[in-house]
Amino acid sequence: MSEHELYHAAGYQASNDDPQFPQTRTQPAAPQFRPQVASTPTGYQQTGSSYSQQAPGGHQSHYGNGPQSSYQAPGGAGQEQSYFPPQAQYVDGQMGGLVSQMGNMGVGGDTNAVSRPNKKKSRHAHHNLDQPAGFSPGQVQSTQYDSSQQTNAGHPYVGHQITPAMSQFPAQGGAQFSPAIQPSSPNPTIPTPSGPGVSAQGRVDPEQIPSIPRSRDAAAEYYLDHIYPTMEQHLPPPGAIPYVAHDQGNSSPKYARLTLNNIPATSEALSATALPLGLVLQPLAPVQEGEQAIPVLDFGESGPPRCRRCRAYINPFMTFRSGGNKLVCNMCTFPNDVTPEYFAPTDNSGVRVDRAQRPELTTGTVEYLVPKEYWAKEPVGLHWLFLIDVGQEAVTKGFLESFCEGVLGALYGNGIDRQNSEDTNEDSSEPRSIPPGSKVGFVTFDKAIHFYNCSDKLEKAQMLVMPDIEDPFVPLGSDGLFVDPYDSKSVITSLLAQLPTLFAEIKNPEPALLPTLDAALSALTPTGGKIICSLATLPTWGPGRLFMRDENKLHGIETEKKLFQTEHPGWKKTAVKMVESGVGIDFFIAAAGGGYMDIATIGHVAAVTGGETYFYPNYSTPRDVWKLSQEIKHTVTRETGYQALMKVRCSNGLQVSSYHGNFQQHNFGADLEFGVIDADKAVGVMFSYDGKLESKLDAHFQCALLYTTAGGQRRVRCTNTVASVSEGAMEGMRFIDQDAVVNMIAREAATRMTERPLKEIRSALTEKTVDILAGYRKGFSGSHPPGQLVLPENLKEFAMYILGLLKSRAFKAGHEPSDRRTHTMRLLKSMGTLELSLLLYPRIIPLHSLPPETGFPSSTTGHLILPPSIRASFSRIEEGGAYLVDDGQICLLWLHAHVSPNLLEDLFGPGQTSLQALDPTLSSLPVLETHLNAQVRNLLAYWGSVRGSKAMSVQLARQGLDGAEYEFARMLVEDRNNEAQSYVDWLVHVHRCIQLELAGQRKREDGGGDGAMTGITSLRPPYW
């Protein structure tokens, strides 16, 4: 059955309202995000309008069926008071019979946990790692968010100096909130086929299974008025929600997230859980408003204090002895002599008297300025080199003009801003998008390479053509090629404005990309830097020419994995040279009409150097211009470092076993090398045991990133993370970070794509899911009936996330272009927890039933009020509805075929009363004086500030009209689509496998045994 048929299949029991939300709730945005919001339009009254009617759910639906109230469902009578046409019940012929085997499935946490002993306070560097008072470790209960009961007693920040931005929180940051508990109803159960909540056909009620939207909304609502204290609470908030973290010595989860915040002492205990022991690192993650800035410390020529044995940097968990003369390393326990210049006496409790004035002893994430012995070359401001495709395809499709406009917008603002700045005094200082000391250069290419001298001493840029692409060199000195963009503003602006016209008459359809990259590398080798390259067609000219490799006959067979990697030695050699020279690259690739671009080969250079590939598989100039411009701007303005090395250290008893991400890994030592690294890139680190952990001590992890800032300073950013240790795994099950577990599994699965067939990887992911849930059921769930499905409290949504991973473009069964698979594979390897969570389970907001106050700041708190999201299932889609769907990469505005004309006019303007009248190339909403328009624009502005590296542009998906409708259907991950099961059927299948495992009768699926992914999140892969 095609996706279109699946999408329209009447396969789900429809309900008129979401029972998760019997009353409409509003949810303010986190206080650290303050996007510019539109004010409520005057003279516009939304409620009580002539087209509003009472929705079946009981709350006011401002955009009902309207003129379509007499809509006739196929084969049925006209509807009244209902959004849904009559739908038949769906019973899977294969899986439906399994429901009767499930017995009484209880989806809840175990109540037989062991209380955590009070221990090892002296090893916590004067922080308390114990669970906040009021949490009962002996039972699992739902978390209540009753802020009315909070008092100032025991406020963790009383007497602490906090930043002014943090004082905006009226409620205390350390109020009792159990991070190990998902905010769900107490012990929701999936009833027996004869029980309540089951349809007449015996289907499991989907309302009783774990809900990701409900979990996200409840946690987000709590963290509106509460800070996350990094030491007092030991389980981070969900990765997809915004929150403000207070660094108390343990790094914020935005920089580092452990899969287990309580680690078993032995490998045998960890093996019983089947969980990975890993760390997700995003060392340059942006600091949000309300959070303390990362301290930058300068210890002069001596550099920061370090352990003489393991070379760990000074951190809050190192202790002082002998009156302050000895520094005991928390990683290897080696006692180091304190240098005279760093000495300070200790008090009676062993605390340095100057501790409060030492950020390196109180803050988990710090930066150190480093002396010359840490330099690979003289640090200078970041050099940006723009490589612009001026071939025939780029010109005719409008990509060249769009890219030039995007570069101008990134450097100088949009057209209005540039005009205003030109009208002002030339000597007046204007805001810079790149730091002082940074420089830019421009090169264009087709069959030849064109260099441009943009010196401020010239009136116009000078072009120098390099026709010899077999052995290209740079015909310009660095002073002419790289210039200050603000000193040479008029020259650069004139050049980029003239390029589309200049090359409009030149018809060169085949660009030579690899020689251009080699020439750019030659220009940047002395200093290092970053390349931003545009490409509009497959580079089929000159050395490194590529050809069509993606053929349908290669899909679904053993050799398909070759399509996901490059076999061209020239591209591999260039990538390695770039990393060695401290150069990275971001590609902006536009495949107009969905043409083949060999992302596997071209994107390999970006992946190895730590860059990113922005891929537009169906580029359309009117629709994608704004998105392209915003993503170029984000690339230029986000925090970026270059010439980077990363080293991860851990406590005695553990060792680094593998890294997963986009980087160059040395064959010797344990360093990762990046040409560039930016705020959106994350790396996964797997650990294994090389001994036994001491349960009386904590486990410590330190990531040290040595890099050069865009402003030209050589720094080390240290990220320190701590976890408690217990003899068994029971305690650790209460401190599992679900987002980190999913992230690590996704990374390793993506790494295996170039090694194993996709079928084996899918089977291994299924087996890994069963192993984790069966391990909990066997060892930690206590006395439950054998037929009951018991999920760990902190892994309730784990099965849904893995199902979303199986349905992603990287791993889904069926036909998928290799470019899309490869692009998604590399995204999975570089994503942080926020972007990955959204990609695997998109957020969906209904627009037709927004309460009037939604989308505007609260009058009491000032937070933006957000609506609750709904589950990603077509059964939640109402007839006549309008929905925003965001997976962090694209944002769709889906409109039902019978949407109210009044809603369309309020969103898009007067006269826009039908779907056919709307502009299919729309990328943003017009600014109108209507309440609904202002609401949606505010929501889009807010989402755009909390979604990662991709721009928040809107793409229309009109039912029955736009091809994007199939993308919308693909994003409904709880339904049966993407060649995979529905959420309910998936849980039934997993539960059956768990029962077989408990009975000793389980047979692993093909590929789940000793073949493809024996090492997926394994505990003992080879140590390099």
mmCIF file of N, CA, C and O in Angstrom, residues 350-385:
data_model
loop_
_atom_site.group_PDB
_atom_site.id
_atom_site.type_symbol
_atom_site.label_atom_id
_atom_site.label_comp_id
_atom_site.label_asym_id
_atom_site.label_seq_id
_atom_site.Cartn_x
_atom_site.Cartn_y
_atom_site.Cartn_z
ATOM 1 N N GLY A 350 38.816 21.408 55.121
ATOM 2 C CA GLY A 350 39.590 21.063 53.940
ATOM 3 C C GLY A 350 39.226 21.852 52.701
ATOM 4 O O GLY A 350 39.669 21.513 51.593
ATOM 5 N N VAL A 351 38.463 22.912 52.879
ATOM 6 C CA VAL A 351 38.039 23.735 51.739
ATOM 7 C C VAL A 351 38.976 24.926 51.609
ATOM 8 O O VAL A 351 39.319 25.577 52.606
ATOM 9 N N ARG A 352 39.403 25.203 50.399
ATOM 10 C CA ARG A 352 40.247 26.373 50.171
ATOM 11 C C ARG A 352 39.510 27.636 50.589
ATOM 12 O O ARG A 352 38.311 27.804 50.305
ATOM 13 N N VAL A 353 40.223 28.541 51.201
ATOM 14 C CA VAL A 353 39.582 29.766 51.677
ATOM 15 C C VAL A 353 39.152 30.665 50.527
ATOM 16 O O VAL A 353 38.262 31.504 50.680
ATOM 17 N N ASP A 354 39.773 30.484 49.349
ATOM 18 C CA ASP A 354 39.408 31.314 48.206
ATOM 19 C C ASP A 354 38.507 30.566 47.223
ATOM 20 O O ASP A 354 38.380 30.955 46.060
ATOM 21 N N ARG A 355 37.887 29.499 47.683
ATOM 22 C CA ARG A 355 37.079 28.669 46.789
ATOM 23 C C ARG A 355 35.990 29.474 46.085
ATOM 24 O O ARG A 355 35.755 29.312 44.885
ATOM 25 N N ALA A 356 35.310 30.332 46.812
ATOM 26 C CA ALA A 356 34.197 31.089 46.230
ATOM 27 C C ALA A 356 34.671 32.038 45.137
ATOM 28 O O ALA A 356 33.886 32.425 44.268
ATOM 29 N N GLN A 357 35.940 32.414 45.153
ATOM 30 C CA GLN A 357 36.473 33.320 44.141
ATOM 31 C C GLN A 357 37.156 32.569 42.996
ATOM 32 O O GLN A 357 37.746 33.192 42.117
ATOM 33 N N ARG A 358 37.076 31.253 43.014
ATOM 34 C CA ARG A 358 37.720 30.427 42.000
ATOM 35 C C ARG A 358 36.661 29.725 41.139
ATOM 36 O O ARG A 358 36.123 28.682 41.538
ATOM 37 N N PRO A 359 36.308 30.261 39.963
ATOM 38 C CA PRO A 359 35.273 29.604 39.141
ATOM 39 C C PRO A 359 35.633 28.174 38.759
ATOM 40 O O PRO A 359 34.740 27.334 38.625
ATOM 41 N N GLU A 360 36.929 27.875 38.612
ATOM 42 C CA GLU A 360 37.297 26.520 38.225
ATOM 43 C C GLU A 360 37.019 25.503 39.320
ATOM 44 O O GLU A 360 36.999 24.294 39.060
ATOM 45 N N LEU A 361 36.791 25.996 40.569
ATOM 46 C CA LEU A 361 36.487 25.101 41.685
ATOM 47 C C LEU A 361 34.999 25.067 42.024
ATOM 48 O O LEU A 361 34.594 24.319 42.915
ATOM 49 N N THR A 362 34.214 25.869 41.347
ATOM 50 C CA THR A 362 32.776 25.920 41.655
ATOM 51 C C THR A 362 31.899 25.715 40.421
ATOM 52 O O THR A 362 30.690 25.542 40.574
ATOM 53 N N THR A 363 32.478 25.717 39.233
ATOM 54 C CA THR A 363 31.694 25.669 38.005
ATOM 55 C C THR A 363 32.083 24.449 37.187
ATOM 56 O O THR A 363 33.265 24.154 37.016
ATOM 57 N N GLY A 364 31.086 23.754 36.664
ATOM 58 C CA GLY A 364 31.343 22.528 35.917
ATOM 59 C C GLY A 364 31.886 22.742 34.524
ATOM 60 O O GLY A 364 32.593 21.891 33.992
ATOM 61 N N THR A 365 31.549 23.869 33.905
ATOM 62 C CA THR A 365 32.021 24.167 32.552
ATOM 63 C C THR A 365 32.783 25.481 32.572
ATOM 64 O O THR A 365 32.215 26.520 32.936
ATOM 65 N N VAL A 366 34.053 25.432 32.222
ATOM 66 C CA VAL A 366 34.893 26.631 32.224
ATOM 67 C C VAL A 366 35.772 26.611 30.979
ATOM 68 O O VAL A 366 35.927 25.583 30.318
ATOM 69 N N GLU A 367 36.358 27.779 30.680
ATOM 70 C CA GLU A 367 37.317 27.880 29.586
ATOM 71 C C GLU A 367 38.615 28.462 30.110
ATOM 72 O O GLU A 367 38.606 29.354 30.966
ATOM 73 N N TYR A 368 39.724 27.951 29.586
ATOM 74 C CA TYR A 368 41.043 28.436 29.969
ATOM 75 C C TYR A 368 41.751 28.990 28.740
ATOM 76 O O TYR A 368 41.803 28.335 27.690
ATOM 77 N N LEU A 369 42.295 30.180 28.869
ATOM 78 C CA LEU A 369 43.237 30.666 27.862
ATOM 79 C C LEU A 369 44.547 29.914 28.044
ATOM 80 O O LEU A 369 45.018 29.735 29.171
ATOM 81 N N VAL A 370 45.133 29.458 26.954
ATOM 82 C CA VAL A 370 46.282 28.566 27.077
ATOM 83 C C VAL A 370 47.523 29.213 26.472
ATOM 84 O O VAL A 370 47.435 30.021 25.538
ATOM 85 N N PRO A 371 48.700 28.867 26.984
ATOM 86 C CA PRO A 371 49.962 29.455 26.477
ATOM 87 C C PRO A 371 50.381 28.828 25.154
ATOM 88 O O PRO A 371 49.705 27.966 24.602
ATOM 89 N N LYS A 372 51.542 29.225 24.676
ATOM 90 C CA LYS A 372 51.971 28.887 23.323
ATOM 91 C C LYS A 372 52.216 27.403 23.109
ATOM 92 O O LYS A 372 52.148 26.922 21.976
ATOM 93 N N GLU A 373 52.532 26.662 24.163
ATOM 94 C CA GLU A 373 52.777 25.237 23.928
ATOM 95 C C GLU A 373 51.516 24.496 23.497
ATOM 96 O O GLU A 373 51.583 23.342 23.044
ATOM 97 N N TYR A 374 50.351 25.127 23.638
ATOM 98 C CA TYR A 374 49.096 24.528 23.175
ATOM 99 C C TYR A 374 48.774 24.935 21.737
ATOM 100 O O TYR A 374 47.750 24.532 21.207
ATOM 101 N N TRP A 375 49.603 25.761 21.124
ATOM 102 C CA TRP A 375 49.316 26.272 19.783
ATOM 103 C C TRP A 375 49.857 25.323 18.718
ATOM 104 O O TRP A 375 50.974 24.817 18.819
ATOM 105 N N ALA A 376 49.081 25.104 17.685
ATOM 106 C CA ALA A 376 49.578 24.407 16.500
ATOM 107 C C ALA A 376 50.128 25.417 15.504
ATOM 108 O O ALA A 376 51.075 25.131 14.771
ATOM 109 N N LYS A 377 49.503 26.569 15.455
ATOM 110 C CA LYS A 377 49.965 27.696 14.632
ATOM 111 C C LYS A 377 49.470 28.968 15.294
ATOM 112 O O LYS A 377 48.644 28.924 16.203
ATOM 113 N N GLU A 378 49.991 30.082 14.872
ATOM 114 C CA GLU A 378 49.613 31.353 15.476
ATOM 115 C C GLU A 378 48.100 31.556 15.359
ATOM 116 O O GLU A 378 47.548 31.564 14.262
ATOM 117 N N PRO A 379 47.383 31.702 16.480
ATOM 118 C CA PRO A 379 45.929 31.886 16.390
ATOM 119 C C PRO A 379 45.564 33.263 15.837
ATOM 120 O O PRO A 379 46.120 34.280 16.250
ATOM 121 N N VAL A 380 44.671 33.250 14.878
ATOM 122 C CA VAL A 380 44.168 34.495 14.272
ATOM 123 C C VAL A 380 42.648 34.392 14.210
ATOM 124 O O VAL A 380 42.064 33.340 14.459
ATOM 125 N N GLY A 381 42.024 35.503 13.875
ATOM 126 C CA GLY A 381 40.584 35.485 13.696
ATOM 127 C C GLY A 381 40.186 34.529 12.581
ATOM 128 O O GLY A 381 40.932 34.290 11.625
ATOM 129 N N LEU A 382 38.997 33.970 12.701
ATOM 130 C CA LEU A 382 38.543 32.959 11.758
ATOM 131 C C LEU A 382 38.437 33.540 10.341
ATOM 132 O O LEU A 382 37.842 34.593 10.132
ATOM 133 N N HIS A 383 39.015 32.832 9.382
ATOM 134 C CA HIS A 383 38.944 33.229 7.976
ATOM 135 C C HIS A 383 37.817 32.435 7.309
ATOM 136 O O HIS A 383 37.845 31.199 7.290
ATOM 137 N N TRP A 384 36.867 33.145 6.755
ATOM 138 C CA TRP A 384 35.745 32.527 6.050
ATOM 139 C C TRP A 384 36.011 32.634 4.551
ATOM 140 O O TRP A 384 36.294 33.704 4.034
ATOM 141 N N LEU A 385 35.873 31.520 3.846
ATOM 142 C CA LEU A 385 36.039 31.522 2.392
ATOM 143 C C LEU A 385 34.757 30.984 1.757
ATOM 144 O O LEU A 385 34.377 29.825 1.986
#
